[in-house]
Amino acid sequence: MSNNAQLGNRKFIIAGFFCLIILIFLSRLFYMQLIDKSYELDSKNNAFRYLTEYPMRGLIYDRNGKLLVVNEPSYDLVVIPKETKGCDTASLCEVLQISKKEYLKRIKKACQAPNSPRKQSIFEKQMSAKTYAAFQEKQYRFKGFFIQKRTVRKYPKPIAAHLLGYVGEINKNQLEKQSYYKDGDYIGITGIERSYEELLRGKKGTQIAVTDVHNKIIGKYMNGIYDTLAIQGKPLYCSIDRDLQDYGEKLMQGKKGAIVAIEPSTGEILCLVSGPSYDPNLLVGGKERSKNFTTLYNDSLNLPLFNRALTAMYPPGSIFKLIDALIAQNDGLINRNTVFPCQLGYPPMGGKPKCHPHGGGTNLIRSISVSCNSYYSYVFREIVDQKKYPHFIDGYNHWRDMVTTFGPGKRLGTDLPFDKPGNIPSTKYYDKVFGKNSWKSNTVVSLGIGQSELLLVPLQMANVVSIIANRGFYVTPHSVKGIGNEKKIDKKFKVKHFVGVQNQDAYSNVIDGMQGAMEPGGTASANKLKGIIVCGKTGTAQNPHGKSHAVFLAFAPRENPKIAMACIVENAGFGGIWSAPIVTLMMEKYLKGKTDRPDLEKRILEVDLINGKNLLSTEFH
Amino acid sequence: MSRNQNRLLFGVDRITVITYIALVIIGWLNIYAAVFNEEHQNIFDTTQKYGKQLIWISGATIIAFSILLIDANFFTVFAYGFYGFFIIANILVIFYGREIKGSKSWFGFGGYGIQPAEFMKFAANLALAKFLSNQNILVTQQFRLKMRDLYKNYKNTFVALSFIIIPLLIIKFMQNETGLALVFIAFIIVLYREGLNVGIIIFFLLATILFILSLIVTKISILIILLAIISGASFLFIRRNKKNLFFIAILFSVSAGIVLGTNYVYNHLQNHQKIRIDVLLGRGIVNLKKEGYNINQAKIAIGSGGLIGKGYLKGTQTKYDFVPEQDTDFIFCTVGEEWGFIGSAFVIFLELFLILRCIFLAERQRSDFSRIYGYGVASVLFFHLAVNIGMTIGLMPIIGIPLPFFSYGGSSLWSFTILLFIFIKLDANRLLILR
């Protein structure tokens, strides 16, 4: 092979290349194993321990800088089962006050998946300060056990449980999706704690510690160059007013329902009450937490964990007339002087829907003040059957589209999780119920007075009155007005959403009617305030399951409104009796700082509708 | 009986076989140490890796003897047959294989698995040897680039490279086994021995250096400016004629292309691959607990071994699960920790000795086929040795490939055994064929 002879010297190049690489490797090995002593030190009697440094969760303040949520240190006992050889089990059991059997049970659990005998897992959650001290004293005896410091939430005032939400251990499902968390980590489960989780949680830090055979930490690995510091969570400035929230919750005691107050110009939620509520301090801590949670969860009579303000869908009742009045005026169908007859009911349908005695036919302003059912049955038909549309279905869809711009029928997009959209029935729905072409405007006329399948959540009701207060727009209601020390918020909470009705006269007329409702002869006349012009509207939402729900919407003062509120009290009957006092008392508190009506306040505070105690006498009817 | 045995072992190179046996035994002892725990001390416990490895070793022994029994011509005649068979097996595994750690490259049989990609190595080696031994000359020796020469040898080079590149592409992109795929690059050494133009290799070497540079240098523009300065300077210093200018211009464009291309490719790599490159180059913030963990733990284990090590079964780093994959890809950590520098050097020398022995044997072959095949064996073994050891001591990126004859695993042990013993058989046969 001439070729082979020519290429013969290449064998030396190849072999030389091989030897060269190996020589480099050997020098590197020589350096690592014999010269650089840091590796040896690292492995000396082995073991790193990764200590997670948990950051403090962000604090939560109210709109005036008063603290709503703070943190409290807590100490978890963690174990690495593989390292417990030589641990003084008996005295550990004594310190923790557990039996030997319980000890073995927990060790076994720590060894099974997803835990591992070589990894650390939690042995005892949130030890009391006393236990912690006792443990620390004898720590050298407890091989394989050590303390992990964390913080838990604490609420200086036991209020706003639903709004703030609670923090709990992450579940398996979330654990798989989010790599930031480890088993046993805490995560916001509801409320603000959930929606602002990523800001509140901060960032975990890790320290890599070197330990000796006695499981004692002897120093930092590589002087801590690989350590990361925990970064504290950002503080949140909540838009709620702590005192108003507190007062609202007190007034709501013994009642089921919800109160939502919004600052109309900014969309900031001033209070969000859901009754019955619970003390948020019940849902922190280790053993106590799960016990308390079970108790609250199983309270099927009161459903204290259920956030009625966002998730309970109620028929709006008469308050819905405001929207009808606005749409009809905007479409040019009625004006301030339009009169419709009333014969204790809606004449064309033989007196159904029924109405209450208020002295026959009314004009627009009075129809709102006295809440005439007949008037709004006419108005609803005017809108749906207006000549502009060839078919009433188009009219119906026009009505539905206009209503939707006010918020009902869709999720508002607030910063709180789990809000419900409510419901405005579609034509498809009625086609299914009555059959296609087998229904007309009169069939569904009770929609005009906020009954039948129409459903709103309290937050949407408050948003509607906020729109009226603003005369045509709303800012998406939100519960946080500032994030971190820079107090920034999402831009979407600064956008004005203009609704379908922009006719300013329409708003003036409706507001006149609302003011009239608070005047003598109006439906909420008993609740007129001194010095503040309140514009309100009562509603009585018929409830197929029992007594009607009392609804009241109001904003005040009439010029430059500062507060818009919705209140619903379940199974309480006529809206003027129950909800109106609560709303007006809170407005007094918010705008004046105190109430002029201590007797009324006392009665509302004392009454217990759930258990039927201290019921009001007829004097307020 | 003794006559039969004599005939079986006739001409077999005993030194190679003894080195092979020594490596397998030392390997097994280290697997035992890596997996060792107090609860399972019985070496035949097949629930443990060392028990299973004994089964693989028995299998390997049977395979070795069978190969020695088969007529050597069988491998030359069916070289392409083997190649075709394993190409198909490697494609089928994509559809019928088990998915392990994100790559679908295993045929499972109960608790055992076979990886056809491992066997592709010897099949490709056979095919390459057959193809190259049929040619008179592979690639021009001439250094000057002449279009005529390139064209003449273009076809053969292309076909030879295809034998390597096809399995590489299948294993890399369809099975997602980067380590096993890159092994095929080792055959470049064979092509070099058979006359591949050095210019091409130097070009690839320079390209690699540029590649690494463009990963290290964060500002790509600086690198390009640097290239332009070098090009300009070299034009000033060499004879200024149009031809040189043209040549330098081309060289500059190609280099710039590599730099920009690397940047593009790097940005489109899978995340874990990016991280591995970052770890090697020490770029960015490496999380010691996650990405940097393997390599850091491996280095600590080896570095803590000192001169004579901590003693057999006395390693702390490897015993307490600090080093991941310590029975397969990171087996060398156990050696480094428990046997120290002396032990590590011994193992590396043993492996190197086997490789050099293969080159020695290859050079004494009369048949081109046997020589080329022998170089293939040496190259594949060397690639494994270099990448495996290199990654445990932090000189190479973490590419999961086993240490020949040493790491736990049936597929790799069997494939290396087949690879080596075919060559031993060919060598034993060298006096019988006078091709």
PDB file of N, CA, C and O in Angstrom, chain A residues 63 163 239-241 243-245 248 258-274 309-310 416 458-466 475-479 552-556 562-568 582-587 590-591:
ATOM      1  N   ARG A  63     -55.688  51.989  53.384  1.00  0.00           N
ATOM      2  CA  ARG A  63     -55.469  53.177  52.548  1.00  0.00           C
ATOM      3  C   ARG A  63     -54.850  54.328  53.336  1.00  0.00           C
ATOM      4  O   ARG A  63     -54.269  55.245  52.763  1.00  0.00           O
ATOM      5  N   LEU A 163     -61.417  39.556  52.003  1.00  0.00           N
ATOM      6  CA  LEU A 163     -60.656  40.395  51.082  1.00  0.00           C
ATOM      7  C   LEU A 163     -59.175  40.005  51.089  1.00  0.00           C
ATOM      8  O   LEU A 163     -58.545  39.839  50.050  1.00  0.00           O
ATOM      9  N   SER A 239     -56.650  49.370  49.284  1.00  0.00           N
ATOM     10  CA  SER A 239     -57.490  50.556  49.134  1.00  0.00           C
ATOM     11  C   SER A 239     -58.555  50.621  50.216  1.00  0.00           C
ATOM     12  O   SER A 239     -59.256  51.611  50.323  1.00  0.00           O
ATOM     13  N   ILE A 240     -58.692  49.584  51.019  1.00  0.00           N
ATOM     14  CA  ILE A 240     -59.785  49.628  51.992  1.00  0.00           C
ATOM     15  C   ILE A 240     -59.428  50.531  53.171  1.00  0.00           C
ATOM     16  O   ILE A 240     -58.270  50.784  53.474  1.00  0.00           O
ATOM     17  N   ASP A 241     -60.483  51.024  53.789  1.00  0.00           N
ATOM     18  CA  ASP A 241     -60.349  51.853  54.972  1.00  0.00           C
ATOM     19  C   ASP A 241     -60.584  50.929  56.167  1.00  0.00           C
ATOM     20  O   ASP A 241     -61.656  50.351  56.313  1.00  0.00           O
ATOM     21  N   ASP A 243     -61.036  51.316  59.339  1.00  0.00           N
ATOM     22  CA  ASP A 243     -62.116  51.616  60.270  1.00  0.00           C
ATOM     23  C   ASP A 243     -63.480  51.358  59.645  1.00  0.00           C
ATOM     24  O   ASP A 243     -64.392  50.844  60.302  1.00  0.00           O
ATOM     25  N   LEU A 244     -63.603  51.737  58.368  1.00  0.00           N
ATOM     26  CA  LEU A 244     -64.882  51.508  57.687  1.00  0.00           C
ATOM     27  C   LEU A 244     -65.164  50.015  57.568  1.00  0.00           C
ATOM     28  O   LEU A 244     -66.285  49.550  57.797  1.00  0.00           O
ATOM     29  N   GLN A 245     -64.137  49.259  57.235  1.00  0.00           N
ATOM     30  CA  GLN A 245     -64.271  47.812  57.114  1.00  0.00           C
ATOM     31  C   GLN A 245     -64.680  47.204  58.460  1.00  0.00           C
ATOM     32  O   GLN A 245     -65.599  46.382  58.540  1.00  0.00           O
ATOM     33  N   GLY A 248     -68.283  48.137  59.174  1.00  0.00           N
ATOM     34  CA  GLY A 248     -69.164  47.358  58.314  1.00  0.00           C
ATOM     35  C   GLY A 248     -69.323  45.931  58.811  1.00  0.00           C
ATOM     36  O   GLY A 248     -70.419  45.372  58.840  1.00  0.00           O
ATOM     37  N   ALA A 258     -73.737  40.996  52.123  1.00  0.00           N
ATOM     38  CA  ALA A 258     -72.463  41.600  51.752  1.00  0.00           C
ATOM     39  C   ALA A 258     -72.604  43.110  51.672  1.00  0.00           C
ATOM     40  O   ALA A 258     -73.695  43.629  51.420  1.00  0.00           O
ATOM     41  N   ILE A 259     -71.488  43.794  51.933  1.00  0.00           N
ATOM     42  CA  ILE A 259     -71.430  45.241  51.734  1.00  0.00           C
ATOM     43  C   ILE A 259     -70.193  45.526  50.881  1.00  0.00           C
ATOM     44  O   ILE A 259     -69.112  45.011  51.167  1.00  0.00           O
ATOM     45  N   VAL A 260     -70.382  46.325  49.832  1.00  0.00           N
ATOM     46  CA  VAL A 260     -69.218  46.746  49.051  1.00  0.00           C
ATOM     47  C   VAL A 260     -69.269  48.261  48.918  1.00  0.00           C
ATOM     48  O   VAL A 260     -70.312  48.814  48.564  1.00  0.00           O
ATOM     49  N   ALA A 261     -68.160  48.915  49.239  1.00  0.00           N
ATOM     50  CA  ALA A 261     -68.090  50.361  49.050  1.00  0.00           C
ATOM     51  C   ALA A 261     -66.944  50.674  48.107  1.00  0.00           C
ATOM     52  O   ALA A 261     -65.881  50.069  48.194  1.00  0.00           O
ATOM     53  N   ILE A 262     -67.188  51.588  47.178  1.00  0.00           N
ATOM     54  CA  ILE A 262     -66.176  51.955  46.174  1.00  0.00           C
ATOM     55  C   ILE A 262     -66.035  53.474  46.150  1.00  0.00           C
ATOM     56  O   ILE A 262     -67.024  54.187  46.301  1.00  0.00           O
ATOM     57  N   GLU A 263     -64.824  53.938  45.981  1.00  0.00           N
ATOM     58  CA  GLU A 263     -64.632  55.359  45.717  1.00  0.00           C
ATOM     59  C   GLU A 263     -64.851  55.553  44.224  1.00  0.00           C
ATOM     60  O   GLU A 263     -64.024  55.087  43.419  1.00  0.00           O
ATOM     61  N   PRO A 264     -65.935  56.219  43.814  1.00  0.00           N
ATOM     62  CA  PRO A 264     -66.318  56.195  42.391  1.00  0.00           C
ATOM     63  C   PRO A 264     -65.238  56.714  41.456  1.00  0.00           C
ATOM     64  O   PRO A 264     -64.999  56.127  40.408  1.00  0.00           O
ATOM     65  N   SER A 265     -64.561  57.796  41.845  1.00  0.00           N
ATOM     66  CA  SER A 265     -63.634  58.410  40.892  1.00  0.00           C
ATOM     67  C   SER A 265     -62.421  57.532  40.604  1.00  0.00           C
ATOM     68  O   SER A 265     -61.832  57.626  39.535  1.00  0.00           O
ATOM     69  N   THR A 266     -62.021  56.674  41.545  1.00  0.00           N
ATOM     70  CA  THR A 266     -60.813  55.871  41.351  1.00  0.00           C
ATOM     71  C   THR A 266     -61.067  54.378  41.206  1.00  0.00           C
ATOM     72  O   THR A 266     -60.175  53.636  40.811  1.00  0.00           O
ATOM     73  N   GLY A 267     -62.291  53.934  41.555  1.00  0.00           N
ATOM     74  CA  GLY A 267     -62.574  52.499  41.510  1.00  0.00           C
ATOM     75  C   GLY A 267     -61.971  51.740  42.669  1.00  0.00           C
ATOM     76  O   GLY A 267     -61.960  50.512  42.678  1.00  0.00           O
ATOM     77  N   GLU A 268     -61.436  52.463  43.639  1.00  0.00           N
ATOM     78  CA  GLU A 268     -60.826  51.781  44.787  1.00  0.00           C
ATOM     79  C   GLU A 268     -61.911  51.251  45.717  1.00  0.00           C
ATOM     80  O   GLU A 268     -62.848  51.969  46.065  1.00  0.00           O
ATOM     81  N   ILE A 269     -61.746  49.990  46.099  1.00  0.00           N
ATOM     82  CA  ILE A 269     -62.717  49.371  47.004  1.00  0.00           C
ATOM     83  C   ILE A 269     -62.420  49.866  48.416  1.00  0.00           C
ATOM     84  O   ILE A 269     -61.313  49.698  48.923  1.00  0.00           O
ATOM     85  N   LEU A 270     -63.417  50.505  49.044  1.00  0.00           N
ATOM     86  CA  LEU A 270     -63.201  51.076  50.382  1.00  0.00           C
ATOM     87  C   LEU A 270     -63.506  50.068  51.471  1.00  0.00           C
ATOM     88  O   LEU A 270     -62.925  50.102  52.548  1.00  0.00           O
ATOM     89  N   CYS A 271     -64.431  49.187  51.181  1.00  0.00           N
ATOM     90  CA  CYS A 271     -64.652  48.070  52.099  1.00  0.00           C
ATOM     91  C   CYS A 271     -65.328  46.941  51.357  1.00  0.00           C
ATOM     92  O   CYS A 271     -66.004  47.167  50.357  1.00  0.00           O
ATOM     93  N   LEU A 272     -65.101  45.761  51.826  1.00  0.00           N
ATOM     94  CA  LEU A 272     -65.664  44.588  51.190  1.00  0.00           C
ATOM     95  C   LEU A 272     -66.005  43.633  52.321  1.00  0.00           C
ATOM     96  O   LEU A 272     -65.126  43.003  52.895  1.00  0.00           O
ATOM     97  N   VAL A 273     -67.290  43.621  52.653  1.00  0.00           N
ATOM     98  CA  VAL A 273     -67.708  42.820  53.804  1.00  0.00           C
ATOM     99  C   VAL A 273     -68.543  41.659  53.306  1.00  0.00           C
ATOM    100  O   VAL A 273     -69.390  41.820  52.430  1.00  0.00           O
ATOM    101  N   SER A 274     -68.285  40.495  53.829  1.00  0.00           N
ATOM    102  CA  SER A 274     -69.143  39.355  53.557  1.00  0.00           C
ATOM    103  C   SER A 274     -69.531  38.776  54.908  1.00  0.00           C
ATOM    104  O   SER A 274     -68.668  38.489  55.735  1.00  0.00           O
ATOM    105  N   ALA A 309     -69.509  38.761  48.741  1.00  0.00           N
ATOM    106  CA  ALA A 309     -69.349  40.020  48.009  1.00  0.00           C
ATOM    107  C   ALA A 309     -68.920  39.795  46.563  1.00  0.00           C
ATOM    108  O   ALA A 309     -69.206  40.607  45.688  1.00  0.00           O
ATOM    109  N   LEU A 310     -68.222  38.709  46.302  1.00  0.00           N
ATOM    110  CA  LEU A 310     -67.733  38.451  44.943  1.00  0.00           C
ATOM    111  C   LEU A 310     -68.393  37.250  44.287  1.00  0.00           C
ATOM    112  O   LEU A 310     -68.422  37.154  43.065  1.00  0.00           O
ATOM    113  N   LEU A 416     -59.161  40.755  42.575  1.00  0.00           N
ATOM    114  CA  LEU A 416     -59.453  39.704  43.553  1.00  0.00           C
ATOM    115  C   LEU A 416     -59.864  38.444  42.809  1.00  0.00           C
ATOM    116  O   LEU A 416     -60.545  38.521  41.788  1.00  0.00           O
ATOM    117  N   PRO A 458     -72.680  41.301  44.513  1.00  0.00           N
ATOM    118  CA  PRO A 458     -72.671  42.604  45.189  1.00  0.00           C
ATOM    119  C   PRO A 458     -71.646  43.577  44.625  1.00  0.00           C
ATOM    120  O   PRO A 458     -71.920  44.777  44.530  1.00  0.00           O
ATOM    121  N   LEU A 459     -70.476  43.079  44.221  1.00  0.00           N
ATOM    122  CA  LEU A 459     -69.464  43.972  43.667  1.00  0.00           C
ATOM    123  C   LEU A 459     -69.990  44.671  42.409  1.00  0.00           C
ATOM    124  O   LEU A 459     -69.743  45.855  42.187  1.00  0.00           O
ATOM    125  N   GLN A 460     -70.730  43.928  41.579  1.00  0.00           N
ATOM    126  CA  GLN A 460     -71.285  44.522  40.357  1.00  0.00           C
ATOM    127  C   GLN A 460     -72.335  45.574  40.705  1.00  0.00           C
ATOM    128  O   GLN A 460     -72.442  46.602  40.038  1.00  0.00           O
ATOM    129  N   MET A 461     -73.119  45.306  41.764  1.00  0.00           N
ATOM    130  CA  MET A 461     -74.121  46.287  42.192  1.00  0.00           C
ATOM    131  C   MET A 461     -73.429  47.587  42.606  1.00  0.00           C
ATOM    132  O   MET A 461     -73.858  48.676  42.223  1.00  0.00           O
ATOM    133  N   ALA A 462     -72.377  47.447  43.383  1.00  0.00           N
ATOM    134  CA  ALA A 462     -71.648  48.640  43.820  1.00  0.00           C
ATOM    135  C   ALA A 462     -71.057  49.370  42.627  1.00  0.00           C
ATOM    136  O   ALA A 462     -71.004  50.598  42.588  1.00  0.00           O
ATOM    137  N   ASN A 463     -70.622  48.595  41.632  1.00  0.00           N
ATOM    138  CA  ASN A 463     -70.049  49.206  40.431  1.00  0.00           C
ATOM    139  C   ASN A 463     -71.107  49.993  39.664  1.00  0.00           C
ATOM    140  O   ASN A 463     -70.835  51.054  39.125  1.00  0.00           O
ATOM    141  N   VAL A 464     -72.351  49.477  39.650  1.00  0.00           N
ATOM    142  CA  VAL A 464     -73.435  50.165  38.942  1.00  0.00           C
ATOM    143  C   VAL A 464     -73.693  51.526  39.587  1.00  0.00           C
ATOM    144  O   VAL A 464     -73.781  52.546  38.897  1.00  0.00           O
ATOM    145  N   VAL A 465     -73.756  51.558  40.918  1.00  0.00           N
ATOM    146  CA  VAL A 465     -74.038  52.840  41.563  1.00  0.00           C
ATOM    147  C   VAL A 465     -72.839  53.774  41.422  1.00  0.00           C
ATOM    148  O   VAL A 465     -72.986  54.997  41.323  1.00  0.00           O
ATOM    149  N   SER A 466     -71.666  53.189  41.343  1.00  0.00           N
ATOM    150  CA  SER A 466     -70.466  53.980  41.108  1.00  0.00           C
ATOM    151  C   SER A 466     -70.536  54.654  39.734  1.00  0.00           C
ATOM    152  O   SER A 466     -70.142  55.807  39.568  1.00  0.00           O
ATOM    153  N   VAL A 475     -64.105  52.916  36.867  1.00  0.00           N
ATOM    154  CA  VAL A 475     -62.745  52.388  36.863  1.00  0.00           C
ATOM    155  C   VAL A 475     -62.876  51.007  37.495  1.00  0.00           C
ATOM    156  O   VAL A 475     -63.559  50.871  38.509  1.00  0.00           O
ATOM    157  N   THR A 476     -62.266  49.989  36.865  1.00  0.00           N
ATOM    158  CA  THR A 476     -62.421  48.626  37.375  1.00  0.00           C
ATOM    159  C   THR A 476     -62.134  48.590  38.879  1.00  0.00           C
ATOM    160  O   THR A 476     -61.063  49.012  39.310  1.00  0.00           O
ATOM    161  N   PRO A 477     -63.107  48.119  39.665  1.00  0.00           N
ATOM    162  CA  PRO A 477     -62.889  48.094  41.110  1.00  0.00           C
ATOM    163  C   PRO A 477     -61.659  47.265  41.458  1.00  0.00           C
ATOM    164  O   PRO A 477     -61.448  46.197  40.894  1.00  0.00           O
ATOM    165  N   HIS A 478     -60.855  47.786  42.371  1.00  0.00           N
ATOM    166  CA  HIS A 478     -59.655  47.062  42.779  1.00  0.00           C
ATOM    167  C   HIS A 478     -59.376  47.320  44.236  1.00  0.00           C
ATOM    168  O   HIS A 478     -59.802  48.324  44.799  1.00  0.00           O
ATOM    169  N   SER A 479     -58.630  46.395  44.838  1.00  0.00           N
ATOM    170  CA  SER A 479     -58.480  46.434  46.287  1.00  0.00           C
ATOM    171  C   SER A 479     -57.092  46.902  46.718  1.00  0.00           C
ATOM    172  O   SER A 479     -56.849  47.079  47.892  1.00  0.00           O
ATOM    173  N   PHE A 552     -79.783  47.614  48.946  1.00  0.00           N
ATOM    174  CA  PHE A 552     -79.772  49.071  48.911  1.00  0.00           C
ATOM    175  C   PHE A 552     -78.495  49.547  48.238  1.00  0.00           C
ATOM    176  O   PHE A 552     -77.403  49.071  48.533  1.00  0.00           O
ATOM    177  N   LEU A 553     -78.711  50.481  47.279  1.00  0.00           N
ATOM    178  CA  LEU A 553     -77.562  51.102  46.609  1.00  0.00           C
ATOM    179  C   LEU A 553     -77.591  52.576  46.939  1.00  0.00           C
ATOM    180  O   LEU A 553     -78.659  53.166  46.980  1.00  0.00           O
ATOM    181  N   ALA A 554     -76.434  53.168  47.126  1.00  0.00           N
ATOM    182  CA  ALA A 554     -76.436  54.611  47.348  1.00  0.00           C
ATOM    183  C   ALA A 554     -75.054  55.187  47.089  1.00  0.00           C
ATOM    184  O   ALA A 554     -74.063  54.466  47.139  1.00  0.00           O
ATOM    185  N   PHE A 555     -75.042  56.481  46.790  1.00  0.00           N
ATOM    186  CA  PHE A 555     -73.764  57.175  46.775  1.00  0.00           C
ATOM    187  C   PHE A 555     -73.940  58.527  47.459  1.00  0.00           C
ATOM    188  O   PHE A 555     -75.062  59.047  47.572  1.00  0.00           O
ATOM    189  N   ALA A 556     -72.863  59.093  47.926  1.00  0.00           N
ATOM    190  CA  ALA A 556     -72.943  60.378  48.612  1.00  0.00           C
ATOM    191  C   ALA A 556     -71.557  61.017  48.589  1.00  0.00           C
ATOM    192  O   ALA A 556     -70.562  60.308  48.503  1.00  0.00           O
ATOM    193  N   LYS A 562     -68.022  60.755  47.046  1.00  0.00           N
ATOM    194  CA  LYS A 562     -66.818  60.183  47.655  1.00  0.00           C
ATOM    195  C   LYS A 562     -66.965  58.684  47.885  1.00  0.00           C
ATOM    196  O   LYS A 562     -65.984  57.968  48.064  1.00  0.00           O
ATOM    197  N   ILE A 563     -68.197  58.253  47.970  1.00  0.00           N
ATOM    198  CA  ILE A 563     -68.404  56.844  48.280  1.00  0.00           C
ATOM    199  C   ILE A 563     -69.669  56.336  47.592  1.00  0.00           C
ATOM    200  O   ILE A 563     -70.679  57.049  47.531  1.00  0.00           O
ATOM    201  N   ALA A 564     -69.551  55.155  46.984  1.00  0.00           N
ATOM    202  CA  ALA A 564     -70.708  54.492  46.369  1.00  0.00           C
ATOM    203  C   ALA A 564     -70.814  53.112  46.989  1.00  0.00           C
ATOM    204  O   ALA A 564     -69.810  52.409  47.104  1.00  0.00           O
ATOM    205  N   MET A 565     -72.005  52.750  47.433  1.00  0.00           N
ATOM    206  CA  MET A 565     -72.114  51.505  48.195  1.00  0.00           C
ATOM    207  C   MET A 565     -73.258  50.630  47.734  1.00  0.00           C
ATOM    208  O   MET A 565     -74.276  51.101  47.236  1.00  0.00           O
ATOM    209  N   ALA A 566     -73.075  49.341  47.921  1.00  0.00           N
ATOM    210  CA  ALA A 566     -74.157  48.382  47.735  1.00  0.00           C
ATOM    211  C   ALA A 566     -74.190  47.504  48.966  1.00  0.00           C
ATOM    212  O   ALA A 566     -73.142  47.130  49.492  1.00  0.00           O
ATOM    213  N   CYS A 567     -75.398  47.218  49.427  1.00  0.00           N
ATOM    214  CA  CYS A 567     -75.514  46.328  50.572  1.00  0.00           C
ATOM    215  C   CYS A 567     -76.661  45.366  50.316  1.00  0.00           C
ATOM    216  O   CYS A 567     -77.710  45.750  49.784  1.00  0.00           O
ATOM    217  N   ILE A 568     -76.435  44.119  50.639  1.00  0.00           N
ATOM    218  CA  ILE A 568     -77.511  43.145  50.516  1.00  0.00           C
ATOM    219  C   ILE A 568     -77.554  42.337  51.800  1.00  0.00           C
ATOM    220  O   ILE A 568     -76.523  41.902  52.306  1.00  0.00           O
ATOM    221  N   ILE A 582     -77.818  50.275  57.240  1.00  0.00           N
ATOM    222  CA  ILE A 582     -76.393  49.885  57.264  1.00  0.00           C
ATOM    223  C   ILE A 582     -75.581  50.810  56.362  1.00  0.00           C
ATOM    224  O   ILE A 582     -74.552  51.352  56.756  1.00  0.00           O
ATOM    225  N   VAL A 583     -76.084  51.022  55.129  1.00  0.00           N
ATOM    226  CA  VAL A 583     -75.351  51.856  54.179  1.00  0.00           C
ATOM    227  C   VAL A 583     -75.228  53.281  54.698  1.00  0.00           C
ATOM    228  O   VAL A 583     -74.141  53.876  54.687  1.00  0.00           O
ATOM    229  N   THR A 584     -76.322  53.827  55.180  1.00  0.00           N
ATOM    230  CA  THR A 584     -76.266  55.237  55.600  1.00  0.00           C
ATOM    231  C   THR A 584     -75.424  55.412  56.860  1.00  0.00           C
ATOM    232  O   THR A 584     -74.705  56.407  56.989  1.00  0.00           O
ATOM    233  N   LEU A 585     -75.473  54.448  57.777  1.00  0.00           N
ATOM    234  CA  LEU A 585     -74.613  54.529  58.960  1.00  0.00           C
ATOM    235  C   LEU A 585     -73.142  54.544  58.551  1.00  0.00           C
ATOM    236  O   LEU A 585     -72.333  55.312  59.082  1.00  0.00           O
ATOM    237  N   MET A 586     -72.811  53.680  57.591  1.00  0.00           N
ATOM    238  CA  MET A 586     -71.411  53.615  57.152  1.00  0.00           C
ATOM    239  C   MET A 586     -70.994  54.892  56.432  1.00  0.00           C
ATOM    240  O   MET A 586     -69.850  55.343  56.550  1.00  0.00           O
ATOM    241  N   MET A 587     -71.924  55.456  55.675  1.00  0.00           N
ATOM    242  CA  MET A 587     -71.602  56.723  54.989  1.00  0.00           C
ATOM    243  C   MET A 587     -71.329  57.826  56.000  1.00  0.00           C
ATOM    244  O   MET A 587     -70.393  58.617  55.831  1.00  0.00           O
ATOM    245  N   TYR A 590     -67.965  57.248  57.401  1.00  0.00           N
ATOM    246  CA  TYR A 590     -66.873  57.533  56.462  1.00  0.00           C
ATOM    247  C   TYR A 590     -66.736  59.023  56.192  1.00  0.00           C
ATOM    248  O   TYR A 590     -65.630  59.556  56.118  1.00  0.00           O
ATOM    249  N   LEU A 591     -67.883  59.702  56.039  1.00  0.00           N
ATOM    250  CA  LEU A 591     -67.825  61.111  55.641  1.00  0.00           C
ATOM    251  C   LEU A 591     -67.748  62.057  56.831  1.00  0.00           C
ATOM    252  O   LEU A 591     -67.169  63.135  56.738  1.00  0.00           O
TER     253      LEU A 591
END
